[in-house]
Amino acid sequence: MLVLLPPSEGKAASGRGAPLKPESLSLPGLADARAAILDELVELCLADEEKAREVLGLSEGLRGEIAKNTELRTAGTRPAGEIYTGVLYDSLGLATLDAPARRRAGKSLLVFSGLWGAVRVGDRIPSYRCSMGVKLPGLGALNAYWRAPMASVMPEAAGDGLVLDLRSSAYAGAWKPAGEVAERTASVRVLQSQLVNGVEKRSVVSHFNKATKGRMVRDLLLAGARPKGPAELVEVLRDLGYVVEAQAPERAGRPWALDVVVTEIH
């Protein structure tokens, strides 16, 4: 099973470990694209702070993030699973998983990134600021820039098993499973269910969405679940206590759509 995750806007500080070693990152087929973005991002942040703030979409209060980007080649690193913070990663709780579940996480979790394309949670990276929605002056919109490199490496990364896609829309655009890979992909949406004047209303709420996805991945890892495809995933999630509504694709070469319905976060 390969689980595709979004990163987090907020990130922990860079670690005290050795500086970035690009050649050590997973998915080496992305190396050239990573290097091009890294070069332009560092140069932009060194040359013109105000322009960098505009390009990165940072408020005045986040101006300090620009200095962080200027040190990407020399800053200490820590595992990506420690760099990414926020609701999803808090609920996932990688640090509190037992040893077998942590090993499964290292093999199955892939975090998409505007700067790195995608990294595994054990890959050592510095803290940075560069979302997939950024449009660099030279390379253009990162969402579009990553499509060709990702298309060349992701089918192999997906292997022959289930692909569980939990990415937000901005990151999903960087790689869309196609063909037989899509047919074993399950794209998940979390809906909050509420009764309003006796009538059920469903909506996508950011906190519920992120927290539920993190908790769901944690439960799958702890259970040692290895569903072979979307239909089996639905049964596994229901056995774990989730309310899941599944829609199989109407045409070949399309992913399954899964709605996980929640009323509260446990």
Coordinates of C-alpha atoms in Angstrom, one line a residue:
M1 CA 0.0 0.0 0.0
L2 CA 1.3 3.5 -0.9
V3 CA -0.3 6.4 1.0
L4 CA -0.1 9.8 -0.6
L5 CA -0.1 12.7 1.9
P6 CA -0.1 16.5 1.6
P7 CA 2.6 18.4 3.5
S8 CA 1.8 21.0 6.1
E9 CA 2.2 24.7 5.8
G10 CA 3.7 24.9 9.3
K11 CA 6.9 23.0 9.8
A12 CA 9.2 22.3 12.7
A13 CA 12.6 24.0 12.8
S14 CA 15.5 22.4 10.9
G15 CA 17.4 19.8 12.9
R16 CA 21.0 19.7 14.1
G17 CA 21.8 16.8 11.8
A18 CA 24.0 17.0 8.7
P19 CA 23.0 19.4 5.9
L20 CA 20.8 18.3 3.0
K21 CA 22.2 15.5 0.9
P22 CA 20.0 15.5 -2.2
E23 CA 21.3 12.2 -3.4
S24 CA 19.9 10.5 -0.3
L25 CA 16.3 11.4 -0.9
S26 CA 13.8 8.8 -2.1
L27 CA 12.6 8.8 -5.8
P28 CA 16.0 9.7 -7.3
G29 CA 14.3 10.3 -10.6
L30 CA 13.2 13.6 -9.3
A31 CA 16.7 14.8 -8.5
D32 CA 17.1 17.2 -11.5
A33 CA 13.7 18.8 -10.9
R34 CA 14.5 19.2 -7.2
A35 CA 17.8 20.8 -8.0
A36 CA 16.3 23.3 -10.4
I37 CA 13.6 24.5 -7.9
L38 CA 16.1 24.6 -5.0
D39 CA 18.5 26.8 -7.1
E40 CA 15.8 29.2 -8.1
L41 CA 14.2 29.4 -4.6
V42 CA 17.4 30.1 -2.8
E43 CA 18.5 32.6 -5.4
L44 CA 15.2 34.4 -5.2
C45 CA 15.2 34.6 -1.4
L46 CA 18.8 35.8 -1.3
A47 CA 18.3 38.5 -4.0
D48 CA 15.0 40.2 -3.3
E49 CA 13.2 39.7 0.0
E50 CA 10.2 41.6 -1.0
K51 CA 9.7 39.8 -4.3
A52 CA 10.3 36.5 -2.5
R53 CA 7.6 37.3 0.0
E54 CA 5.2 38.1 -2.9
V55 CA 6.0 35.0 -4.9
L56 CA 5.7 32.7 -1.8
G57 CA 2.5 34.4 -0.8
L58 CA 3.7 35.2 2.7
S59 CA 2.2 37.8 5.1
E60 CA 4.4 40.4 6.7
G61 CA 4.4 38.3 9.8
L62 CA 5.9 35.3 8.0
R63 CA 8.8 37.3 6.5
G64 CA 11.2 35.2 8.5
E65 CA 10.4 32.2 6.4
I66 CA 12.4 33.8 3.6
A67 CA 15.6 33.7 5.6
K68 CA 14.9 30.0 6.2
N69 CA 14.9 29.4 2.5
T70 CA 18.3 31.1 2.0
E71 CA 19.9 28.5 4.2
L72 CA 18.4 25.4 2.6
R73 CA 21.8 24.0 1.5
T74 CA 23.5 24.5 4.9
A75 CA 20.8 24.1 7.5
G76 CA 20.5 21.0 9.6
T77 CA 18.1 18.3 8.6
R78 CA 15.7 15.9 10.3
P79 CA 13.3 13.2 9.0
A80 CA 10.5 14.6 7.0
G81 CA 8.0 13.0 9.4
E82 CA 9.3 15.3 12.1
I83 CA 9.5 18.4 9.8
Y84 CA 5.8 18.3 8.9
T85 CA 3.5 19.4 11.7
G86 CA -0.2 20.4 11.9
V87 CA -3.5 18.7 12.4
L88 CA -3.0 15.7 10.1
Y89 CA 0.5 14.9 11.4
D90 CA -0.6 15.4 15.0
S91 CA -3.3 12.9 14.5
L92 CA -1.0 10.5 12.7
G93 CA 1.5 10.7 15.6
L94 CA 4.4 9.0 13.9
A95 CA 6.6 9.3 17.0
T96 CA 4.2 7.4 19.1
L97 CA 3.7 4.4 16.7
D98 CA 5.1 1.1 17.8
A99 CA 8.1 -0.2 16.0
P100 CA 6.3 -2.4 13.4
A101 CA 3.9 0.4 12.5
R102 CA 6.9 2.9 12.2
R103 CA 8.5 0.5 9.7
R104 CA 5.3 0.3 7.7
A105 CA 5.1 4.1 7.7
G106 CA 8.6 4.4 6.4
K107 CA 7.8 2.1 3.5
S108 CA 4.2 3.3 2.6
L109 CA 3.9 7.0 3.3
L110 CA 4.8 9.5 0.6
V111 CA 4.5 13.2 1.3
F112 CA 4.0 15.5 -1.7
S113 CA 5.9 18.8 -1.7
G114 CA 6.3 21.9 -3.8
L115 CA 10.0 21.9 -3.3
W116 CA 10.9 18.2 -3.2
G117 CA 8.1 16.7 -5.4
A118 CA 7.6 13.9 -2.9
V119 CA 9.6 12.4 0.0
R120 CA 9.3 9.5 2.3
V121 CA 8.9 10.3 6.0
G122 CA 12.4 9.0 6.8
D123 CA 14.1 11.3 4.2
R124 CA 16.1 14.0 6.0
I125 CA 15.2 17.5 4.8
P126 CA 15.6 21.0 6.2
S127 CA 12.6 23.2 7.2
Y128 CA 11.4 25.3 4.2
R129 CA 8.6 27.3 2.8
C130 CA 7.4 26.6 -0.7
S131 CA 3.9 25.4 -1.4
M132 CA 2.7 23.6 -4.5
G133 CA 0.7 26.7 -5.3
V134 CA 3.8 28.9 -5.8
K135 CA 4.7 30.2 -9.2
L136 CA 8.4 30.8 -9.5
P137 CA 9.5 33.5 -12.0
G138 CA 11.7 31.2 -14.0
L139 CA 10.2 27.7 -13.7
G140 CA 6.5 28.8 -13.5
A141 CA 3.7 27.2 -11.5
L142 CA 5.1 24.3 -9.5
N143 CA 1.9 22.3 -9.7
A144 CA 2.4 22.1 -13.5
Y145 CA 6.2 21.9 -13.3
W146 CA 6.1 18.6 -11.4
R147 CA 3.7 16.8 -13.7
A148 CA 6.3 15.4 -16.1
P149 CA 8.9 14.4 -13.5
M150 CA 6.2 12.8 -11.3
A151 CA 4.7 10.9 -14.3
S152 CA 8.1 9.3 -14.9
V153 CA 8.6 8.0 -11.4
M154 CA 5.3 7.5 -9.7
P155 CA 4.0 4.4 -11.6
E156 CA 7.1 2.5 -10.3
A157 CA 6.7 4.0 -6.8
A158 CA 3.1 2.8 -6.8
G159 CA 4.2 -0.7 -7.4
D160 CA 1.3 -3.2 -7.9
G161 CA -0.7 -2.5 -4.8
L162 CA -3.3 -0.1 -3.5
V163 CA -2.7 3.6 -3.7
L164 CA -4.5 5.6 -1.0
D165 CA -4.7 9.2 -2.1
L166 CA -5.2 11.6 0.8
R167 CA -3.7 14.7 -0.9
S168 CA -5.4 18.1 -1.0
S169 CA -6.4 19.4 -4.5
A170 CA -3.3 21.6 -4.9
Y171 CA -1.0 18.6 -4.5
A172 CA -3.2 16.1 -6.3
G173 CA -2.7 18.1 -9.5
A174 CA 1.1 17.3 -9.5
W175 CA 0.4 13.7 -10.3
K176 CA -2.9 12.0 -11.3
P177 CA -2.9 8.2 -11.4
A178 CA -3.8 6.9 -14.8
G179 CA -4.6 3.6 -16.4
E180 CA -4.4 0.5 -14.3
V181 CA -2.7 2.4 -11.4
A182 CA -5.8 4.6 -11.2
E183 CA -8.0 1.5 -11.0
R184 CA -6.3 0.5 -7.7
T185 CA -6.3 4.1 -6.4
A186 CA -8.8 5.2 -3.7
S187 CA -9.2 9.0 -3.4
V188 CA -10.7 9.9 0.0
R189 CA -12.8 12.8 1.1
V190 CA -13.9 13.4 4.7
L191 CA -17.4 14.8 5.2
Q192 CA -18.7 16.1 8.5
S193 CA -22.3 15.1 9.1
Q194 CA -24.6 17.4 11.2
L195 CA -28.3 17.5 11.9
V196 CA -29.8 20.9 11.0
N197 CA -33.5 21.2 11.9
G198 CA -33.7 17.5 11.8
V199 CA -32.1 17.2 8.3
E200 CA -28.7 15.8 7.8
K201 CA -26.2 18.2 6.2
R202 CA -22.8 17.2 5.0
S203 CA -19.8 19.5 4.5
V204 CA -16.1 19.4 4.1
V205 CA -14.5 21.0 7.2
S206 CA -10.7 21.4 7.1
H207 CA -10.1 20.4 10.7
F208 CA -12.2 17.2 10.5
N209 CA -10.7 16.4 7.1
K210 CA -7.1 16.6 8.2
A211 CA -7.6 15.0 11.7
T212 CA -9.6 12.1 10.3
K213 CA -7.1 11.4 7.6
G214 CA -4.3 11.4 10.1
R215 CA -6.1 9.1 12.4
M216 CA -7.2 6.8 9.6
V217 CA -3.6 6.3 8.4
R218 CA -2.5 5.7 12.0
D219 CA -5.2 3.0 12.5
L220 CA -4.2 1.3 9.2
L221 CA -0.5 1.3 10.2
L222 CA -1.2 0.0 13.7
A223 CA -3.5 -2.7 12.4
G224 CA -0.9 -3.9 9.9
A225 CA -3.6 -3.7 7.3
R226 CA -2.6 -4.6 3.7
P227 CA -5.7 -4.2 1.5
K228 CA -5.0 -5.2 -2.0
G229 CA -7.4 -2.8 -3.7
P230 CA -10.0 -0.1 -3.0
A231 CA -12.9 -2.6 -2.4
E232 CA -10.8 -4.4 0.3
L233 CA -9.8 -1.0 1.8
V234 CA -13.5 -0.1 2.3
E235 CA -14.0 -3.3 4.3
V236 CA -10.9 -2.8 6.3
L237 CA -11.9 0.8 7.2
R238 CA -15.4 -0.3 8.2
D239 CA -13.9 -3.0 10.4
L240 CA -11.8 -0.3 12.1
G241 CA -15.0 1.6 12.8
Y242 CA -15.2 4.2 10.0
V243 CA -18.4 5.0 8.1
V244 CA -17.4 4.7 4.5
E245 CA -19.4 5.3 1.3
A246 CA -17.6 4.0 -1.8
Q247 CA -18.2 4.8 -5.4
A248 CA -16.5 2.5 -7.9
P249 CA -15.4 4.2 -11.2
E250 CA -17.9 4.1 -14.0
R251 CA -15.1 3.8 -16.6
A252 CA -11.8 2.0 -16.7
G253 CA -8.7 4.0 -15.8
R254 CA -10.4 6.0 -13.1
P255 CA -9.9 5.9 -9.3
W256 CA -12.4 4.9 -6.7
A257 CA -14.0 7.7 -4.7
L258 CA -14.4 7.1 -1.0
D259 CA -16.3 9.4 1.4
V260 CA -15.5 8.9 5.1
V261 CA -18.4 10.4 7.1
V262 CA -17.7 11.7 10.6
T263 CA -19.7 13.5 13.3
E264 CA -16.8 14.2 15.7
I265 CA -13.1 13.7 16.1
H266 CA -12.1 11.1 18.7

